[in-house]
mmCIF file of N, CA, C and O in Angstrom:
data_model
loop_
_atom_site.group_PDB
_atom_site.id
_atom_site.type_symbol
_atom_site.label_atom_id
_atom_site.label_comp_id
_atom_site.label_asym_id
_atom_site.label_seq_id
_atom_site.Cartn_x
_atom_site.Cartn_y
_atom_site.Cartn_z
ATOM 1 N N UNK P 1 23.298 176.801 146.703
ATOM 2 C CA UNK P 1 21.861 176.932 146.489
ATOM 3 C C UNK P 1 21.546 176.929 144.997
ATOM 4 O O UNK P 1 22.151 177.687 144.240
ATOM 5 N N UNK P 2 20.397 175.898 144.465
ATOM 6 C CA UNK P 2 20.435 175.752 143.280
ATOM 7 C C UNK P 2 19.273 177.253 142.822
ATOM 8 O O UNK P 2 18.467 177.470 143.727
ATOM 9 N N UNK P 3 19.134 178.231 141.580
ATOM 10 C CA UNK P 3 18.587 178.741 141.367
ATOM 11 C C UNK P 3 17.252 178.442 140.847
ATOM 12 O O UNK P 3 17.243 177.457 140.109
ATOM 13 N N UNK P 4 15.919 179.119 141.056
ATOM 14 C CA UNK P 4 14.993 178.913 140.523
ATOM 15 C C UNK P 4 14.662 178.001 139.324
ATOM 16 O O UNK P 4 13.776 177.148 139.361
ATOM 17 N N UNK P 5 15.607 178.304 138.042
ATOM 18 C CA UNK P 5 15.257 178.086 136.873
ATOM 19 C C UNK P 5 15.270 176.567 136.695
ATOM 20 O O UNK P 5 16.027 176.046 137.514
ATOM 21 N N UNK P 6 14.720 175.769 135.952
ATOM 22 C CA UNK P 6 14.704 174.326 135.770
ATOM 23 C C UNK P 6 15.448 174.074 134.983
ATOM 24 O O UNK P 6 15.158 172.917 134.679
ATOM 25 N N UNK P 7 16.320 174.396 134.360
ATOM 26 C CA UNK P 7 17.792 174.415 133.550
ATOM 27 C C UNK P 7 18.807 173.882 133.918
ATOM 28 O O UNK P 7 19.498 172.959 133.487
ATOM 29 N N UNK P 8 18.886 175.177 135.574
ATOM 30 C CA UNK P 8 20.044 174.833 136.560
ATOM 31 C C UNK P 8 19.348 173.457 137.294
ATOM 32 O O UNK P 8 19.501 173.851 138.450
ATOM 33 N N UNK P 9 18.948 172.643 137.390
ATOM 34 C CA UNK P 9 18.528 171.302 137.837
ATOM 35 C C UNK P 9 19.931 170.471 137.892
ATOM 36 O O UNK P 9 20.594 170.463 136.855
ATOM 37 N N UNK P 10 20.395 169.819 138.953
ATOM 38 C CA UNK P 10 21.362 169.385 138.775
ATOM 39 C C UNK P 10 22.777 169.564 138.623
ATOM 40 O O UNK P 10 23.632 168.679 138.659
ATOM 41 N N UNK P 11 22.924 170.673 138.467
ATOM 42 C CA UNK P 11 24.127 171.511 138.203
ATOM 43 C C UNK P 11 25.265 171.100 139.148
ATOM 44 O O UNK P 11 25.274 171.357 140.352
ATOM 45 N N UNK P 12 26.482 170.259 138.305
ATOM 46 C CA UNK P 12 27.098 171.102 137.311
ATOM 47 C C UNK P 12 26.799 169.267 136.451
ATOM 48 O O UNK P 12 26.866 169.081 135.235
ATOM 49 N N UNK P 13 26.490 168.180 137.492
ATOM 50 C CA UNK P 13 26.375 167.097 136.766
ATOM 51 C C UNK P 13 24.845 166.596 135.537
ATOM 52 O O UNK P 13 24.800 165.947 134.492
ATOM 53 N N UNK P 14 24.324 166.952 135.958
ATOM 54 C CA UNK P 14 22.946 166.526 135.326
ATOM 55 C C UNK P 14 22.524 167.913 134.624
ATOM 56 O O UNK P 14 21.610 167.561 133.878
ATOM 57 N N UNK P 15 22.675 169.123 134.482
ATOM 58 C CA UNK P 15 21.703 170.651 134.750
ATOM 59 C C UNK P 15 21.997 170.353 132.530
ATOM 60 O O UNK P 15 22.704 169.561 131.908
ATOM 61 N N UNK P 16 21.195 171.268 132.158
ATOM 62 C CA UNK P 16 21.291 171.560 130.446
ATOM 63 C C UNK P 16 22.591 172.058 130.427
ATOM 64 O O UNK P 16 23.449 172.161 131.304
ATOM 65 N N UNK P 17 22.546 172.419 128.942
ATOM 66 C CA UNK P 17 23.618 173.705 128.562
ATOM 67 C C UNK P 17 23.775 174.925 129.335
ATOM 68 O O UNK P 17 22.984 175.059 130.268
ATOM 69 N N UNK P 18 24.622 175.832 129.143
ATOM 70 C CA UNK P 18 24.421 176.724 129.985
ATOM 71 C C UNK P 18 23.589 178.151 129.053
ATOM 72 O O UNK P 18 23.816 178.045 127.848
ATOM 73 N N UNK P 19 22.856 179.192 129.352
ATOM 74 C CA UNK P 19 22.174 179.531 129.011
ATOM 75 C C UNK P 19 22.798 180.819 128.386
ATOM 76 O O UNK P 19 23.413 181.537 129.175
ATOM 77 N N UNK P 20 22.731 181.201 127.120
ATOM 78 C CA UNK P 20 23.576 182.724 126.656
ATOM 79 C C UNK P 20 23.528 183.456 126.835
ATOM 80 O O UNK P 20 24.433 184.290 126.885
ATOM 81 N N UNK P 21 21.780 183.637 127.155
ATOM 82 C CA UNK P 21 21.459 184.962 127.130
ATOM 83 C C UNK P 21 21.465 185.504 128.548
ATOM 84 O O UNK P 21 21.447 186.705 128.819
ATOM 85 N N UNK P 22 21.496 184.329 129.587
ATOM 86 C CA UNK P 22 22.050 184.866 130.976
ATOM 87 C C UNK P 22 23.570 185.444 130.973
ATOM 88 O O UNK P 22 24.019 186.498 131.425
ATOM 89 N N UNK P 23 24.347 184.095 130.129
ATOM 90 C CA UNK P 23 25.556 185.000 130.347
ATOM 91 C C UNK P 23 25.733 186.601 130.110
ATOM 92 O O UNK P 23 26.360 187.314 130.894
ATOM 93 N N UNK P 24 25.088 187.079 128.908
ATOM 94 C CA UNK P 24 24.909 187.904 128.519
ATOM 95 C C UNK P 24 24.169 189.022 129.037
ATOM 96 O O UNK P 24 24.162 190.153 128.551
ATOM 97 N N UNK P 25 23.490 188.596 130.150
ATOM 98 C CA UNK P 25 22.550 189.238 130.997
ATOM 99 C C UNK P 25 21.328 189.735 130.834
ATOM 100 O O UNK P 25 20.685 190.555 131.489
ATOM 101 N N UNK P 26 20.993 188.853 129.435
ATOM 102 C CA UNK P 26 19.332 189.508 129.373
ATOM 103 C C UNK P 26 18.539 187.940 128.859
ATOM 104 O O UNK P 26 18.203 187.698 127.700
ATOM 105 N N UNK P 27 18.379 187.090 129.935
ATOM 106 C CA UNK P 27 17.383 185.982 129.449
ATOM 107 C C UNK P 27 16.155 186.796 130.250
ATOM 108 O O UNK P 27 15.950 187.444 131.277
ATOM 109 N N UNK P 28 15.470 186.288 129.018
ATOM 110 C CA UNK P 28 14.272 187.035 129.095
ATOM 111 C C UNK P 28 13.116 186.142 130.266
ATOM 112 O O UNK P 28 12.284 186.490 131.104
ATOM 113 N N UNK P 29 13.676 184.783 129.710
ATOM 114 C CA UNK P 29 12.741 183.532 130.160
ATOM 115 C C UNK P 29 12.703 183.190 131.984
ATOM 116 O O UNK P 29 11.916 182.411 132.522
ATOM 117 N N UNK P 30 13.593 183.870 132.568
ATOM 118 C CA UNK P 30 14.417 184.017 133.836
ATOM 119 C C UNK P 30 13.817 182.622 134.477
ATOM 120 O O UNK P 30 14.231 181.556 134.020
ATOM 121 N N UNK P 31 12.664 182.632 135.729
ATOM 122 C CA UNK P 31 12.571 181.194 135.867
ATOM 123 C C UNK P 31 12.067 180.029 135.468
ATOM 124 O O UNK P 31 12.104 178.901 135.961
ATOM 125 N N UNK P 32 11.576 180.482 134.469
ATOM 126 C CA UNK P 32 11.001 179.546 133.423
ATOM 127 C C UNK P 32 12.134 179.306 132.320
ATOM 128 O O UNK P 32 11.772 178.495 131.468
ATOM 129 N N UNK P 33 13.404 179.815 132.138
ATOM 130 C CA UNK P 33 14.640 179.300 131.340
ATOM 131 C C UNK P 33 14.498 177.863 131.654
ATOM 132 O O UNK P 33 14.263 177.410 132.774
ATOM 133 N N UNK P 34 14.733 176.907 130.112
ATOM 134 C CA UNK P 34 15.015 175.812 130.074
ATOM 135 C C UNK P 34 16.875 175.266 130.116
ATOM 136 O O UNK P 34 17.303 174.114 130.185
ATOM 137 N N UNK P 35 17.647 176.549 130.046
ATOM 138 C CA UNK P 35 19.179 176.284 130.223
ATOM 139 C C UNK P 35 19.361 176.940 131.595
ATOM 140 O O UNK P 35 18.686 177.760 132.217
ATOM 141 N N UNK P 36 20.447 176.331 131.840
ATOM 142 C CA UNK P 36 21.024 176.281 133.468
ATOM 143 C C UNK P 36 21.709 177.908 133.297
ATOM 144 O O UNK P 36 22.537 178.080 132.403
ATOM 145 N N UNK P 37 21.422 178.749 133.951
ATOM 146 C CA UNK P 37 22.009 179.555 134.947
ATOM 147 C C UNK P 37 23.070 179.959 135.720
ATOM 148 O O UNK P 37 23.282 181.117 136.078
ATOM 149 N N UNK P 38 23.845 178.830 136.014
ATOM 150 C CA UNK P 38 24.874 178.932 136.938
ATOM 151 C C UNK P 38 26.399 178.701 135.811
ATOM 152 O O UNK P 38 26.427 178.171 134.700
ATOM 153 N N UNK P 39 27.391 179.238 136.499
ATOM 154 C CA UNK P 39 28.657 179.240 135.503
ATOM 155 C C UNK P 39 29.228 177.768 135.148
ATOM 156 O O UNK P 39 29.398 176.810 135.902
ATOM 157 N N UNK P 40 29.448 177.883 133.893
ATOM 158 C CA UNK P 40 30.143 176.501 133.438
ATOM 159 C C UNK P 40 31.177 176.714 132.942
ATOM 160 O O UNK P 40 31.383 177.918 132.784
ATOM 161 N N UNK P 41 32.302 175.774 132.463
ATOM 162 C CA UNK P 41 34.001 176.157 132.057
ATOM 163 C C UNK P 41 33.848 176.481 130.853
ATOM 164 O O UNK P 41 32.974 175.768 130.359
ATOM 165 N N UNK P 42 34.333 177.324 130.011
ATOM 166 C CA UNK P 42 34.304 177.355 129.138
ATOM 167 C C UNK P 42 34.568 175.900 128.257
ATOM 168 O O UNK P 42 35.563 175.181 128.355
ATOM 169 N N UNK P 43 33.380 175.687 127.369
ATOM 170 C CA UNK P 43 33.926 174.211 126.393
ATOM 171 C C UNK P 43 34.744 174.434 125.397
ATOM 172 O O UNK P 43 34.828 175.505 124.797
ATOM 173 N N UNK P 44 35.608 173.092 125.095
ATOM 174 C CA UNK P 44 36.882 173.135 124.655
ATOM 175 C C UNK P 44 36.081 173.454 123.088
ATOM 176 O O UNK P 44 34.931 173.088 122.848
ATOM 177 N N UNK P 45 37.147 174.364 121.918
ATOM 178 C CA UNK P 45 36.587 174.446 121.225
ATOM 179 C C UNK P 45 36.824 173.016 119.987
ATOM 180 O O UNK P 45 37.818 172.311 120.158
ATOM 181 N N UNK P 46 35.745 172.651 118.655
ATOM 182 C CA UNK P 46 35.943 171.743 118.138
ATOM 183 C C UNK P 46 35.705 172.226 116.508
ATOM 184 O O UNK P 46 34.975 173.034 115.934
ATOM 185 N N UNK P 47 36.634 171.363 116.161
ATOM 186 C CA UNK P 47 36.392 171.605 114.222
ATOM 187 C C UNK P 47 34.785 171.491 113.784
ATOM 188 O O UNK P 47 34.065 170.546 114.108
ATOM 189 N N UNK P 48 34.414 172.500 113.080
ATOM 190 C CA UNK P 48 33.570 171.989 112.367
ATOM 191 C C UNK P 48 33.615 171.076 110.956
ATOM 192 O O UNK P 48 34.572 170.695 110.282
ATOM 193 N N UNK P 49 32.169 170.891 110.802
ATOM 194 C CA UNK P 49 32.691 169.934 109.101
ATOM 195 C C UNK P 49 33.738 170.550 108.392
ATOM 196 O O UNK P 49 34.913 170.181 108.402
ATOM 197 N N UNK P 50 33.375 171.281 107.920
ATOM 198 C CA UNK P 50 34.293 171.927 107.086
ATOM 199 C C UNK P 50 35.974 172.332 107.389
ATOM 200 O O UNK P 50 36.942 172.239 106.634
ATOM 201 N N UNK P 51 35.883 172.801 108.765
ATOM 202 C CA UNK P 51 37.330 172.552 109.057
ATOM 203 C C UNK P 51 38.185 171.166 108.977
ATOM 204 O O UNK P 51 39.382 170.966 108.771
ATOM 205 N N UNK P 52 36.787 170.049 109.290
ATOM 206 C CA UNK P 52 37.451 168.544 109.162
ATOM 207 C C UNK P 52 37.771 168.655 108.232
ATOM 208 O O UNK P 52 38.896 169.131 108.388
ATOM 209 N N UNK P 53 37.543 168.524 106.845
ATOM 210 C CA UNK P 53 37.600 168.261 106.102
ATOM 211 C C UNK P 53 38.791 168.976 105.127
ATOM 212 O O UNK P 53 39.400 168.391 104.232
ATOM 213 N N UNK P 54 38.923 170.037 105.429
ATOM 214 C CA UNK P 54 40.123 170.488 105.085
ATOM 215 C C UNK P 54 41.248 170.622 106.101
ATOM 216 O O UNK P 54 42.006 171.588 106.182
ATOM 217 N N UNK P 55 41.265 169.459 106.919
ATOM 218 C CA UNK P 55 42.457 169.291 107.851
ATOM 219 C C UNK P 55 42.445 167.164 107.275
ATOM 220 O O UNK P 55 43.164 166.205 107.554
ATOM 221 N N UNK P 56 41.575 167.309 106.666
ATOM 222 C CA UNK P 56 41.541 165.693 105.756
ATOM 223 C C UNK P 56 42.163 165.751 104.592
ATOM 224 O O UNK P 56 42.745 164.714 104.272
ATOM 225 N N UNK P 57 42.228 166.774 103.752
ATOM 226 C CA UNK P 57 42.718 167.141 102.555
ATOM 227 C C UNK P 57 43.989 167.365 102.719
ATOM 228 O O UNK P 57 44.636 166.873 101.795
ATOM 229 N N UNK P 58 44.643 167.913 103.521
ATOM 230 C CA UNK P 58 46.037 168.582 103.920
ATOM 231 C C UNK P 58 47.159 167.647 103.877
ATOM 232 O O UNK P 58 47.149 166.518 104.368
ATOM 233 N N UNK P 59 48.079 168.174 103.285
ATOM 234 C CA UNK P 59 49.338 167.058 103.404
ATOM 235 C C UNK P 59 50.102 166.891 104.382
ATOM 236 O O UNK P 59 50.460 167.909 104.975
ATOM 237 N N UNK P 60 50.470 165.890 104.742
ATOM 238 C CA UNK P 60 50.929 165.297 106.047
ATOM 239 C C UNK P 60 51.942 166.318 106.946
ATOM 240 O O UNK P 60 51.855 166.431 108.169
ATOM 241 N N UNK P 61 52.672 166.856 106.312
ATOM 242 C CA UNK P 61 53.309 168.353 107.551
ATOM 243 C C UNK P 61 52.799 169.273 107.220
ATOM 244 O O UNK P 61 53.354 170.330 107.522
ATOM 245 N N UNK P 62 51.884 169.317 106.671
ATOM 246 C CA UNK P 62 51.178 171.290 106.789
ATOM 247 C C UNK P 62 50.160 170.309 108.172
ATOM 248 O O UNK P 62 50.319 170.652 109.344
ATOM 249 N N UNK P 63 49.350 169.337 107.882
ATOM 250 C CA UNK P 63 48.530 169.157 109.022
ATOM 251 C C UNK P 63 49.181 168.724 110.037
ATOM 252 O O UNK P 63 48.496 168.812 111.056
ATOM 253 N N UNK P 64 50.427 168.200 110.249
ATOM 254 C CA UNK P 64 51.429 168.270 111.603
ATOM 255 C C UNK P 64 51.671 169.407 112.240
ATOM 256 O O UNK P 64 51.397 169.725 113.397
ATOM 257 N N UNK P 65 52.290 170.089 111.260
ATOM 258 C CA UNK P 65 52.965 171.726 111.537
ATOM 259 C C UNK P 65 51.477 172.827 112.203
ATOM 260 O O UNK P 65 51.579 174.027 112.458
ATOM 261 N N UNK P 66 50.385 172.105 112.332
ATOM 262 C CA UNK P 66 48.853 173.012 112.607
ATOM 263 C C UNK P 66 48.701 172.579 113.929
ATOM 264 O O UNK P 66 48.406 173.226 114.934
ATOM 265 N N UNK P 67 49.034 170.961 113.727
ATOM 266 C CA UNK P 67 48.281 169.999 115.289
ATOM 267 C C UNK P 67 49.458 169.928 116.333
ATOM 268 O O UNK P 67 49.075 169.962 117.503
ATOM 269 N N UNK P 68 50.384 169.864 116.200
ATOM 270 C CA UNK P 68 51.550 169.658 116.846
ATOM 271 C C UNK P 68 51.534 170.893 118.036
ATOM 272 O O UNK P 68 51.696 170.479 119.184
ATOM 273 N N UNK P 69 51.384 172.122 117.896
ATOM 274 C CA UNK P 69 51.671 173.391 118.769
ATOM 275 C C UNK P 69 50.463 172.758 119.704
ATOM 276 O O UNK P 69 50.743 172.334 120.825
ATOM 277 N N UNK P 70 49.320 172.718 119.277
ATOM 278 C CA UNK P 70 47.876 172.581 120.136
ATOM 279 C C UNK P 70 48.199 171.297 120.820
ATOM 280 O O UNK P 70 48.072 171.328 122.044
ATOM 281 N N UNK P 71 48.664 169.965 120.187
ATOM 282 C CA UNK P 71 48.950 169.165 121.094
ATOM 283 C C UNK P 71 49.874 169.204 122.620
ATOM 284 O O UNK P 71 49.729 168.678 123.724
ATOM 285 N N UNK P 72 50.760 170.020 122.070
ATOM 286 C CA UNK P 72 51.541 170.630 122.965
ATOM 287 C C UNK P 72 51.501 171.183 124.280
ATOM 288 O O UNK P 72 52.041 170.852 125.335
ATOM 289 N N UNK P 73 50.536 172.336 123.876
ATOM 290 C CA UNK P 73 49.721 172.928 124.757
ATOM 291 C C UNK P 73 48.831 172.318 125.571
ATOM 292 O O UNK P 73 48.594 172.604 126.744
ATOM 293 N N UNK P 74 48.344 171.463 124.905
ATOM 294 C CA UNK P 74 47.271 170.580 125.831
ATOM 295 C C UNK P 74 47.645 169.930 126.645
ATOM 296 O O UNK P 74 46.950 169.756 127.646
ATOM 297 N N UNK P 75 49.277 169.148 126.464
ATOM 298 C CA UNK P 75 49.849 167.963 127.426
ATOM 299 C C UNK P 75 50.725 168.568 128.078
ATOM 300 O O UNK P 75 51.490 167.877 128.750
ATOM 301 N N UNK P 76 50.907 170.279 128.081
ATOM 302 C CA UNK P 76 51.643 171.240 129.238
ATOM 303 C C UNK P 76 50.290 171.692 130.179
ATOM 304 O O UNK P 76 50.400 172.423 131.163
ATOM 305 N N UNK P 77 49.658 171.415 129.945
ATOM 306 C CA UNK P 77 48.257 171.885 130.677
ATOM 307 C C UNK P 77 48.171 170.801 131.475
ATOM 308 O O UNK P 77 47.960 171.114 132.646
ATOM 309 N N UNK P 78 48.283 169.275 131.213
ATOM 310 C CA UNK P 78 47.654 168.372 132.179
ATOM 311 C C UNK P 78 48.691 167.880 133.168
ATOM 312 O O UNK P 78 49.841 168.069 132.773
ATOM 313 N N UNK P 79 48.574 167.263 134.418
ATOM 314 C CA UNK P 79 49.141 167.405 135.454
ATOM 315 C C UNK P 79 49.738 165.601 135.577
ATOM 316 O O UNK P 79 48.878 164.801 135.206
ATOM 317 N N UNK P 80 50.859 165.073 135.971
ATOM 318 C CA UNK P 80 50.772 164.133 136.317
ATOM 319 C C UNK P 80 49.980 163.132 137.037
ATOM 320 O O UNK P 80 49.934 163.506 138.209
ATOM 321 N N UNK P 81 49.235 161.866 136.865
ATOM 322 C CA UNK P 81 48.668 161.138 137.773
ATOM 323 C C UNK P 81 49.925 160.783 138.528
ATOM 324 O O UNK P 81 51.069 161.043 138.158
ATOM 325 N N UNK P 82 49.513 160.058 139.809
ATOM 326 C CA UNK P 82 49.956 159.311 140.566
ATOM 327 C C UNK P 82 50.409 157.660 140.243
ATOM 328 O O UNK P 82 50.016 157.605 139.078
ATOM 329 N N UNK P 83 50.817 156.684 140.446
ATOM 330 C CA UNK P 83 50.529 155.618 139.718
ATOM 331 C C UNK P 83 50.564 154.815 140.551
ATOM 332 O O UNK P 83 50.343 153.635 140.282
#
């Protein structure tokens, strides 16, 4: 059942962002919230500028020796396809 709010519209394909201050438990805006309502996965996190940029500056094994563990992790996380 989709909730009141016009946020959650669509959910989990089409609906907005998900809303903070619900997570948080105090949207004030409740069915008139313009963000969706309902739980979403946590999003993966991403560099900002500034982290780019000093992962641009970095010499080639200090920025290996940073990316390498996380790559790692990521391709123990994903599952074989079929082929």
């Amino acid at each position: 059942k989709q909730p009141g709010n016009p946020g959650s519209f669509g959910h989990p394909e089409i609906c907005s962002r998900v809303c903070v201050f619900f997570e948080a438990g105090r949207c004030g805006k409740g069915g008139a919230c313009g963000f969706c309502h309902l739980y979403h996965p946590k999003r993966p996190a991403y560099l900002n500028r500034l982290q780019r940029a000093a992962l641009c500056e970095m010499e080639g094994p200090k920025a290996r020796s940073l990316i390498l563990p996380l790559l790692k992790k990521k391709l123990r996380g994903l599952r074989p396809t079929p082929a």
